[in-house]
Short mmCIF file of C-alpha atoms and ligand atoms in Angstrom, two decimals:
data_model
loop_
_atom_site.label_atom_id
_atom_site.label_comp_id
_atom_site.label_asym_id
_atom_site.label_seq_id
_atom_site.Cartn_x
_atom_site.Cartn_y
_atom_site.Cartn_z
CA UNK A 1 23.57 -37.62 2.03
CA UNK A 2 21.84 -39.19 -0.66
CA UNK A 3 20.56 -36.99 -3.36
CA UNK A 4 16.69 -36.68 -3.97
CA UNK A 5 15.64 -38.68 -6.98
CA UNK A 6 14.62 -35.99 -9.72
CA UNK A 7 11.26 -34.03 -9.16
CA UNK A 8 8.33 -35.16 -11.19
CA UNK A 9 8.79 -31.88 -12.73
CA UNK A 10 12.48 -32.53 -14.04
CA UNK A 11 11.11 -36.06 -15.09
CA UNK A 12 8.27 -34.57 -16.87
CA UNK A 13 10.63 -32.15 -19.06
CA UNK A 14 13.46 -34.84 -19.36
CA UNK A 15 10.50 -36.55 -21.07
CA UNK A 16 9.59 -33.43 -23.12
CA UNK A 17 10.03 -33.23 -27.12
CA UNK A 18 13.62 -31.74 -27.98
CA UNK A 19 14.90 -33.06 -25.07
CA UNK A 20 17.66 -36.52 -25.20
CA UNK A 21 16.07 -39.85 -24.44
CA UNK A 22 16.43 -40.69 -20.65
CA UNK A 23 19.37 -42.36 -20.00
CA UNK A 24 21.64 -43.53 -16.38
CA UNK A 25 23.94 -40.86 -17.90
CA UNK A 26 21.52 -38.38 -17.96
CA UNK A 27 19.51 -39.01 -14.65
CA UNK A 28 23.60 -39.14 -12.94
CA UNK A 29 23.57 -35.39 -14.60
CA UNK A 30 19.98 -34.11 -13.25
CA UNK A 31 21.49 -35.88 -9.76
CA UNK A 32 24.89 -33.97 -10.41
CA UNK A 33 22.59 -30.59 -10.57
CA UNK A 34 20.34 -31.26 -7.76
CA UNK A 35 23.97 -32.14 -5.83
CA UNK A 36 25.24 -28.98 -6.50
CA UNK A 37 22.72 -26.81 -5.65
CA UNK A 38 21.98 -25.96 -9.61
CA UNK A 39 19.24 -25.17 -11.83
CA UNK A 40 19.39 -25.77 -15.18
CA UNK A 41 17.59 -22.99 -17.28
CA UNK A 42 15.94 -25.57 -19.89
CA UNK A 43 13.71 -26.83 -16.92
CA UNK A 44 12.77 -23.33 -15.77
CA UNK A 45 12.57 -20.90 -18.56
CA UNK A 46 8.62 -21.10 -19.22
CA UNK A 47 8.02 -20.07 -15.40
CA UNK A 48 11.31 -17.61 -14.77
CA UNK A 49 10.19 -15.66 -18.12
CA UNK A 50 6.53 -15.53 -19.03
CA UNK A 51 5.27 -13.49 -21.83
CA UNK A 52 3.49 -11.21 -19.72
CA UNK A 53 3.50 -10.98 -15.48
CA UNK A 54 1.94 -14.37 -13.81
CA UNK A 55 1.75 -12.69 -10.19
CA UNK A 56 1.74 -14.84 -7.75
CA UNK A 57 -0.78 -12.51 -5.62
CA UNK A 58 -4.39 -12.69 -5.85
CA UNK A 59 -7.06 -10.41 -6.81
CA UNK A 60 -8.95 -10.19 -3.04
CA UNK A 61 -11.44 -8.60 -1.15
CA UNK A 62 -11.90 -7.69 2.82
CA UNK A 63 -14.64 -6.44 4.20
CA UNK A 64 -14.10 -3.14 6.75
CA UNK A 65 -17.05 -4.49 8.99
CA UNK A 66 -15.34 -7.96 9.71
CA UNK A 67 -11.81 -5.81 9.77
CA UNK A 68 -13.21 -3.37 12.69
CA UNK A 69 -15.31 -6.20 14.37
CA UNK A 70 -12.03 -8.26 14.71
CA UNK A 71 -9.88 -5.14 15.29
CA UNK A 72 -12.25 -4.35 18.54
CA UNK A 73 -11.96 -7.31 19.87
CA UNK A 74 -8.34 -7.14 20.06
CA UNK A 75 -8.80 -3.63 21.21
CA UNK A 76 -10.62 -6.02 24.10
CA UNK A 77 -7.86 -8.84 24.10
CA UNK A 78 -4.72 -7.79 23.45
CA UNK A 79 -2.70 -5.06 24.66
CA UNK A 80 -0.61 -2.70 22.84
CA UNK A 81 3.28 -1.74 23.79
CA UNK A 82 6.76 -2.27 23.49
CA UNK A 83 7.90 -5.20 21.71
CA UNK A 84 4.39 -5.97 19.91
CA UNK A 85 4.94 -2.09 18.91
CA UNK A 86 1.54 -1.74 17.45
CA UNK A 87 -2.21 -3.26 17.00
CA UNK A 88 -1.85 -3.54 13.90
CA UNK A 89 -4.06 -6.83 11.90
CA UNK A 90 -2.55 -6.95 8.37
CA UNK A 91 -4.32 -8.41 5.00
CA UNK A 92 -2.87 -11.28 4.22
CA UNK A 93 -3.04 -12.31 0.12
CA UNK A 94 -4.08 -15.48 -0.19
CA UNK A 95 -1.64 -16.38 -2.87
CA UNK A 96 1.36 -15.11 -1.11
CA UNK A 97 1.15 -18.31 1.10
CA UNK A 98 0.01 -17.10 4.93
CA UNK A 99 2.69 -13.71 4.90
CA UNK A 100 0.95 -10.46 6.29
CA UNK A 101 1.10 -9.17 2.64
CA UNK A 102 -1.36 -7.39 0.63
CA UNK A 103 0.87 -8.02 -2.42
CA UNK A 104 4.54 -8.85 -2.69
CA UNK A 105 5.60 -5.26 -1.95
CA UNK A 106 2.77 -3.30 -0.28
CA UNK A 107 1.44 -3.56 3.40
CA UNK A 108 -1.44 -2.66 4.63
CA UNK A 109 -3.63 -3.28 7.97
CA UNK A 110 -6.17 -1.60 10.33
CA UNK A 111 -5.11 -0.16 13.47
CA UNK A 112 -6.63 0.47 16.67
CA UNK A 113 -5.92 2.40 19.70
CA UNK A 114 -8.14 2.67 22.85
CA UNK A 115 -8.90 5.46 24.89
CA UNK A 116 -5.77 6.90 26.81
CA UNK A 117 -2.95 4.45 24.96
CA UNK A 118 0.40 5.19 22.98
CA UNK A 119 1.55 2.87 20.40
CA UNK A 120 4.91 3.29 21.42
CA UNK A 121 7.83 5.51 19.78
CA UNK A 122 9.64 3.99 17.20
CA UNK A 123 11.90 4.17 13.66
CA UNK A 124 12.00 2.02 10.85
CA UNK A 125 13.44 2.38 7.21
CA UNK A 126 10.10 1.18 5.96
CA UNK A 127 7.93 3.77 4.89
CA UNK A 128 4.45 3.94 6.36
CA UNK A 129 1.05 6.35 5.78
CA UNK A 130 -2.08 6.48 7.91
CA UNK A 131 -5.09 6.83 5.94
CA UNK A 132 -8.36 7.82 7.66
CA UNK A 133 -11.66 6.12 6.99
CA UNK A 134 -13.55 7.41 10.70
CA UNK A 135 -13.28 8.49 13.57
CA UNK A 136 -10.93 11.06 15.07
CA UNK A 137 -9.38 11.89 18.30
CA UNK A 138 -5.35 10.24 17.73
CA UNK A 139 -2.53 12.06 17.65
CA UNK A 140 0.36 10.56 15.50
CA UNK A 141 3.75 12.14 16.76
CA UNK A 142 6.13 12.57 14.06
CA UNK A 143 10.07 13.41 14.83
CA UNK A 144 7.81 15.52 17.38
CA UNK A 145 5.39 17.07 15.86
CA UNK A 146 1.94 16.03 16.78
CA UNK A 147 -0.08 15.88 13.85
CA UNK A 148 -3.81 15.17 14.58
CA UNK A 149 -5.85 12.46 12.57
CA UNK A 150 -8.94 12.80 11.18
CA UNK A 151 -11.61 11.51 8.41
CA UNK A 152 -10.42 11.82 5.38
CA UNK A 153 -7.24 12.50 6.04
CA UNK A 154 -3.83 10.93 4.79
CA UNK A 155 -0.62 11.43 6.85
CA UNK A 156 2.98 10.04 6.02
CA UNK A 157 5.46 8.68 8.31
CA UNK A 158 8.43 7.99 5.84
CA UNK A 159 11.37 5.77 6.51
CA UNK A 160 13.58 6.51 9.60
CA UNK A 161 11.36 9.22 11.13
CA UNK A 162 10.47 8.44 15.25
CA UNK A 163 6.86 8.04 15.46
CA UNK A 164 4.34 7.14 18.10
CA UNK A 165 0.91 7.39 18.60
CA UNK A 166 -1.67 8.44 21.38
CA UNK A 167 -5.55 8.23 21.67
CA UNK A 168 -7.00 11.45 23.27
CA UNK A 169 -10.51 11.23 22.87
CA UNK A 170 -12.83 8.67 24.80
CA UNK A 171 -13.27 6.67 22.08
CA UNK A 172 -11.33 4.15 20.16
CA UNK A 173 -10.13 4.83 17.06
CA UNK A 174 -8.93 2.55 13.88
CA UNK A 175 -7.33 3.31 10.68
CA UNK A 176 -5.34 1.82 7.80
CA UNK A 177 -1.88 1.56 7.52
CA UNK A 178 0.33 1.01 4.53
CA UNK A 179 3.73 0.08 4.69
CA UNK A 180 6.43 -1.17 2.06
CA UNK A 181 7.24 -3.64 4.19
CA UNK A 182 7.17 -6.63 2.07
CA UNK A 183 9.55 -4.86 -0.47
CA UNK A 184 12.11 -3.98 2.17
CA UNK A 185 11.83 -7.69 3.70
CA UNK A 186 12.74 -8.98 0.27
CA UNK A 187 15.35 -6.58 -0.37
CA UNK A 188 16.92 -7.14 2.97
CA UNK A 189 17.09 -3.55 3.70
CA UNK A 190 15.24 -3.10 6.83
CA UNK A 191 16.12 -1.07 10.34
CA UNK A 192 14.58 -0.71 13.48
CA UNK A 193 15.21 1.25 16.82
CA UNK A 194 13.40 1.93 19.89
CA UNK A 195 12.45 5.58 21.12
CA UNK A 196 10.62 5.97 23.99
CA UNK A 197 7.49 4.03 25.49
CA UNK A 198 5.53 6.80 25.43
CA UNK A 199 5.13 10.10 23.71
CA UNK A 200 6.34 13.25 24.99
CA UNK A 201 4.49 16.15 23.53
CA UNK A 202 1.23 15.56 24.10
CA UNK A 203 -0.21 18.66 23.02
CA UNK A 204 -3.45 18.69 20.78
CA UNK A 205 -2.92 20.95 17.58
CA UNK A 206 -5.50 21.03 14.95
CA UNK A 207 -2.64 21.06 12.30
CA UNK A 208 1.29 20.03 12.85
CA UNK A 209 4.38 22.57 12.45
CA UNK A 210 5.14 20.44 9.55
CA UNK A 211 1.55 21.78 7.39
CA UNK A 212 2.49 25.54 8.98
CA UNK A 213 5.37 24.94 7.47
CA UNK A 214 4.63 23.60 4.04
CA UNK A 215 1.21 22.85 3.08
CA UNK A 216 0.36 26.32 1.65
CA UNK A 217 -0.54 25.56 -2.48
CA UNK A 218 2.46 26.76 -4.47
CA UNK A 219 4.34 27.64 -1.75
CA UNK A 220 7.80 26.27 -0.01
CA UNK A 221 10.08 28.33 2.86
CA UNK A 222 12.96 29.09 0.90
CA UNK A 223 15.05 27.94 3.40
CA UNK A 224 15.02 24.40 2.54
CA UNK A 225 13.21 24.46 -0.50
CA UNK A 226 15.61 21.86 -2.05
CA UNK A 227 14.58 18.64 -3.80
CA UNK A 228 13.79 15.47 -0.64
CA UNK A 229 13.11 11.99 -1.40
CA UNK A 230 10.07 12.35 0.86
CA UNK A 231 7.35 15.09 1.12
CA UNK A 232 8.08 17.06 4.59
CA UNK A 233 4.22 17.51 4.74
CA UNK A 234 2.76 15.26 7.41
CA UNK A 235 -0.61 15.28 6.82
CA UNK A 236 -2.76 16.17 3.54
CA UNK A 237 -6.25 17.05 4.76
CA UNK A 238 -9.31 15.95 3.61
CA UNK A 239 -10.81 19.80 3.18
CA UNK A 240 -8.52 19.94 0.18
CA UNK A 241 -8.65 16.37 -1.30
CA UNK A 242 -12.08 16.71 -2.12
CA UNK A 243 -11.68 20.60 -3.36
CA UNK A 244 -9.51 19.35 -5.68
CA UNK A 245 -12.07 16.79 -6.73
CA UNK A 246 -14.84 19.10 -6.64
CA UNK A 247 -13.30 21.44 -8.57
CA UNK A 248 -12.09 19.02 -11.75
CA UNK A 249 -15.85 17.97 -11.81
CA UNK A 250 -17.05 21.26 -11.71
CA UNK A 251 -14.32 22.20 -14.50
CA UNK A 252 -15.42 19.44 -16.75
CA UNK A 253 -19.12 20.28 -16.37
CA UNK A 254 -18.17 23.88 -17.47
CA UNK A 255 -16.49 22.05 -20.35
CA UNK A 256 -12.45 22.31 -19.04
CA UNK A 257 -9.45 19.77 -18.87
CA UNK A 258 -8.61 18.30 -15.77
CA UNK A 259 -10.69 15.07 -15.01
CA UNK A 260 -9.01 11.31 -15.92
CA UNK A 261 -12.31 10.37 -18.21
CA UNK A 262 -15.48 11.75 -18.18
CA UNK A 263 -17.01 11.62 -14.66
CA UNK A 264 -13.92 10.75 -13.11
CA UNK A 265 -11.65 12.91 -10.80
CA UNK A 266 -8.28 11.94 -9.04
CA UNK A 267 -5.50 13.69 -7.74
CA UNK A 268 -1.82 12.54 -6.67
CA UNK A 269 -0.69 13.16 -3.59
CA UNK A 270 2.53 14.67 -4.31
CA UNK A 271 6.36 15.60 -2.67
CA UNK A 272 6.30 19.53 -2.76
CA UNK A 273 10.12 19.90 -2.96
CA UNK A 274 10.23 18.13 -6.86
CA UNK A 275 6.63 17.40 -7.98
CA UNK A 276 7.00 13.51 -7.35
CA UNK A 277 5.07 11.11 -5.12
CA UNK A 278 5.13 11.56 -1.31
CA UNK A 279 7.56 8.54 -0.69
CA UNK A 280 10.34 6.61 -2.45
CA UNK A 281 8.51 3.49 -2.62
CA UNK A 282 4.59 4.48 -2.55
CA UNK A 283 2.44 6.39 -4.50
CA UNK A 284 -1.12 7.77 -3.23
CA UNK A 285 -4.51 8.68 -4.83
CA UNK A 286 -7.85 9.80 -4.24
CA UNK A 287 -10.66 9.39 -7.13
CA UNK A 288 -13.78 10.20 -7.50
CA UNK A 289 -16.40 8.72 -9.87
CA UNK A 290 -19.87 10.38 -10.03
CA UNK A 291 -22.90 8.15 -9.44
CA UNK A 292 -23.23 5.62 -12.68
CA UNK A 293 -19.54 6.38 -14.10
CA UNK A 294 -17.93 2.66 -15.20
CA UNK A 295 -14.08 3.25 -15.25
CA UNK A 296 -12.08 2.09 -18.53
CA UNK A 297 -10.37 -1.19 -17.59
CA UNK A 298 -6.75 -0.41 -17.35
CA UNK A 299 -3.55 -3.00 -16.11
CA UNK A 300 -0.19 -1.81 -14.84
CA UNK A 301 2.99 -3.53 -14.14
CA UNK A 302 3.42 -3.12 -10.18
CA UNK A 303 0.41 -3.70 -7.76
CA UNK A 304 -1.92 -1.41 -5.22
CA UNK A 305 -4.48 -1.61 -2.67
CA UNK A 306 -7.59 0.37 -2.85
CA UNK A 307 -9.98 1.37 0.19
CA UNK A 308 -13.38 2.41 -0.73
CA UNK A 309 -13.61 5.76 1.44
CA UNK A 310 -17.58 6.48 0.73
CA UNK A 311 -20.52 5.28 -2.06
CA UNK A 312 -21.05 2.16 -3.29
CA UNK A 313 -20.39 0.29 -6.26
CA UNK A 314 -18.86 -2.36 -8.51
CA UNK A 315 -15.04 -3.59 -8.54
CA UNK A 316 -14.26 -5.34 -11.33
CA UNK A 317 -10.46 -6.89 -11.03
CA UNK A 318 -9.23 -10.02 -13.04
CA UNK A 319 -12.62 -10.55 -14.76
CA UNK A 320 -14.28 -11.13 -11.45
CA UNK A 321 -17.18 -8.55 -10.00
CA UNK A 322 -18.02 -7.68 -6.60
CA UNK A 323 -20.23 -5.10 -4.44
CA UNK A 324 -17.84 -3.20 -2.58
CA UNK A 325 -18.69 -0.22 -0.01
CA UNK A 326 -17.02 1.89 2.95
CA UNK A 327 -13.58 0.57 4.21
CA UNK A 328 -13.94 -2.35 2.13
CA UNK A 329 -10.09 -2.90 0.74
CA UNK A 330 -9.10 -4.34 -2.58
CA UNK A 331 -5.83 -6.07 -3.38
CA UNK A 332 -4.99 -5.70 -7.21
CA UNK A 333 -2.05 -7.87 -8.34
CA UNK A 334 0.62 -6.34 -11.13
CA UNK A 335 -0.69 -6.79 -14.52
CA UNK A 336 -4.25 -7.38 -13.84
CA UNK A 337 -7.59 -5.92 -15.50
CA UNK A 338 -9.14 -3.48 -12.98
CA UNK A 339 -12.57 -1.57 -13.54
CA UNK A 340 -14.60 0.15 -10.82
CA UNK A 341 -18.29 1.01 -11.61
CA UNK A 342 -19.85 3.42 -9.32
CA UNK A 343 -23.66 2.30 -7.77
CA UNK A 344 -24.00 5.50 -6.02
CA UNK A 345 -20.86 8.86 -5.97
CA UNK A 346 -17.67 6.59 -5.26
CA UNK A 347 -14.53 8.20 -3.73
CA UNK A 348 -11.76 5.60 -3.52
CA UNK A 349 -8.20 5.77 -2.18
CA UNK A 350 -5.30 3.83 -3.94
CA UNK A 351 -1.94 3.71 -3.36
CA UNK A 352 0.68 1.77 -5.21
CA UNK A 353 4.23 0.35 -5.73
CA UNK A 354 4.43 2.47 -9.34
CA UNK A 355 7.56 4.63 -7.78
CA UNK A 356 9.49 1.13 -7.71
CA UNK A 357 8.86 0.57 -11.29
CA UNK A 358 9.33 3.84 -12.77
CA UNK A 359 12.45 4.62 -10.97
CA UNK A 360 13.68 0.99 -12.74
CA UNK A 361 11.91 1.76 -16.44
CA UNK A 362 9.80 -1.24 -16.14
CA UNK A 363 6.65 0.74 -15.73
CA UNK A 364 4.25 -0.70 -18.44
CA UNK A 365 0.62 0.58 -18.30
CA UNK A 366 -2.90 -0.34 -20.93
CA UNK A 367 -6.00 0.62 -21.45
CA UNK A 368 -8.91 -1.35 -23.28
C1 LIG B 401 4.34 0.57 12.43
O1 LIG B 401 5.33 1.28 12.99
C2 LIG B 401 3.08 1.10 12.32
O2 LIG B 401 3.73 3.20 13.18
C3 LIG B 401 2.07 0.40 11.72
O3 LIG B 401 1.65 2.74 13.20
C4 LIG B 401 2.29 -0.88 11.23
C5 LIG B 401 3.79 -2.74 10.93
C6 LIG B 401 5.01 -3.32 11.09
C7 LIG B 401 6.05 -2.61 11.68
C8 LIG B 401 5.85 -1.33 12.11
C9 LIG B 401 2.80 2.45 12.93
C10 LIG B 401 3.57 -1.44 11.36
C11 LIG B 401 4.60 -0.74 11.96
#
């Protein structure tokens, strides 16, 4: 094999001040490299170790009305079972080059499920939520436990619990998804297995054993109150989300602590065994901003995805501006400038990769 004469880019820094004049002997070293499958670190080193995060992901915006409009029709098109597992449409970043990734760790996609189907039982490692913008009428089936889905509400599926899905009402329903599926696929840490094609218990409960069992504030069963790497609640209802935002507004009108900056609620969804977020990987938020509230611009290392659950208003991410409204999703890349401004009242869900970071120390976060 012959070797491939040196890149334009090796050429350019063989030509670059500090660097020997360009000699046979030096092009038969550059050849020896490229030969050997080796890179030397003098070529590299401005691109391998910036002085702040260039992420390759791209500040990006989908509209919910083109995402259900397309997600219908393949409610129309394309069937759901085993194999295909689920009809699920991911975002796709457009600087992640054509891979069904909101950002290099973070999934997310709408689902849909007609009348009278199952998305078929599975198990994964990857950990996956449900987060409900409309609609209601799906039962997700959890280890067992059916655990209805409704507006407003989040629900967690983490890694390596069987889950399926079934529609029980008479009309479809859609959702998003988010997965840390990118992470896993470039950690090489992924498993799968098959359950069954359909699920089993298809009873109807307004709320699962799992939120009998521990969704009461303050609370745990004693038996098995010990620390888990994932919350054992399955579902976090949107009655209490927006108490909890209610009540910090309410607080700070009556001139108490509680709210992020003035106007502007948010709690955590959080692991009841140890305080921590409700999966290894993923961290999840609802905030609320009252009607004219502009958000202080703020960066982190590690990126998110953001669905606009109700208002209107202004996202502001990398110094670019646009309208966003219901279901609309945002994709903000690590390190990036990010400032909502809220039209009308704005609640907005978020959830992020932080748990990555601040497991590793290399959580960095700004204000301006
Ligand atoms: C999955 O199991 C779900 O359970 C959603 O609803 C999206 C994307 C890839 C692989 C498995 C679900 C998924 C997924």
């Amino acid at each position: 094999m012959t070797p491939a004469p040196p890149s334009p880019v090796v050429l350019e820094v063989l030509d670059a001040p500090g660097q020997p004049p360009v000699t046979s002997e030096l092009r038969d070293l550059y050849d020896g490299f490229e030969r050997e499958l080796l890179v030397p670190l003098w070529t590299e080193i401005g691109e391998l170790m910036p002085l702040s995060p260039t992420p390759a992901a791209i500040p990006h915006v989908w509209r919910w009305n083109r995402l259900r409009e397309l997600a219908a029709m393949a409610g129309d098109l394309v069937p759901v079972g085993r194999g295909g597992e689920r009809r699920a449409i991911a975002l796709a970043n457009p600087g992640l080059g054509g891979a069904p990734f909101a950002t290099p760790t973070l999934w997310a996609a709408i689902q849909y499920l007609n009348p009278g189907e199952d998305a078929p039982v599975h198990r994964h490692t990857q950990n996956a939520f449900r987060f409900v913008l409309e609609g209601e009428g799906v039962w997700t089936v959890v280890d067992g436990d059916p655990v209805a889905m409704r507006r407003g509400d989040f629900l967690l599926t983490p890694g390596w619990h069987f889950h399926g899905h079934h529609n029980q009402s008479s009309t479809p329903m859609s959702w998003l998804d988010g997965l840390d599926i990118p992470f896993v696929h470039a950690m090489g840490s992924g498993f799968f297995e098959d359950g069954p094609e359909t699920v089993a218990d298809r009873s109807t409960p307004r709320i699962s054993r799992s939120e009998r069992l521990w969704a009461h504030p303050g609370l745990l069963p004693v038996a098995g109150s010990q620390s888990r790497p994932s919350s054992p609640i399955a579902a976090y209802r949107w009655e209490h989300t927006d108490a909890a935002l209610t009540q910090q507004l309410v607080l700070e009108e009556e001139g108490h602590a509680g709210v992020v900056e003035p106007g502007h609620a948010a709690v955590r969804f959080s692991n009841p065994t140890n305080g921590g977020d409700v999966m290894p990987t993923m961290r999840a938020e609802m905030h609320r901003l009252l009607a004219g509230v502009r958000t202080a611009p703020v960066r982190e290392v590690g990126s998110a995805v953001w669905q606009i659950f109700d208002g209107e208003g202004t996202v502001e991410v990398g110094g670019q501006a646009q309208q966003v409204g219901p279901g609309d999703l945002v994709a903000i890349p690590s390190w990036t400038w990010l400032s909502f401004e809220a039209a009308s009242g704005l609640d907005l869900f978020r959830f992020t990769d932080a748990p990555i970071f601040e497991r590793l120390h290399a959580d960095r976060r700004e204000t301006r």
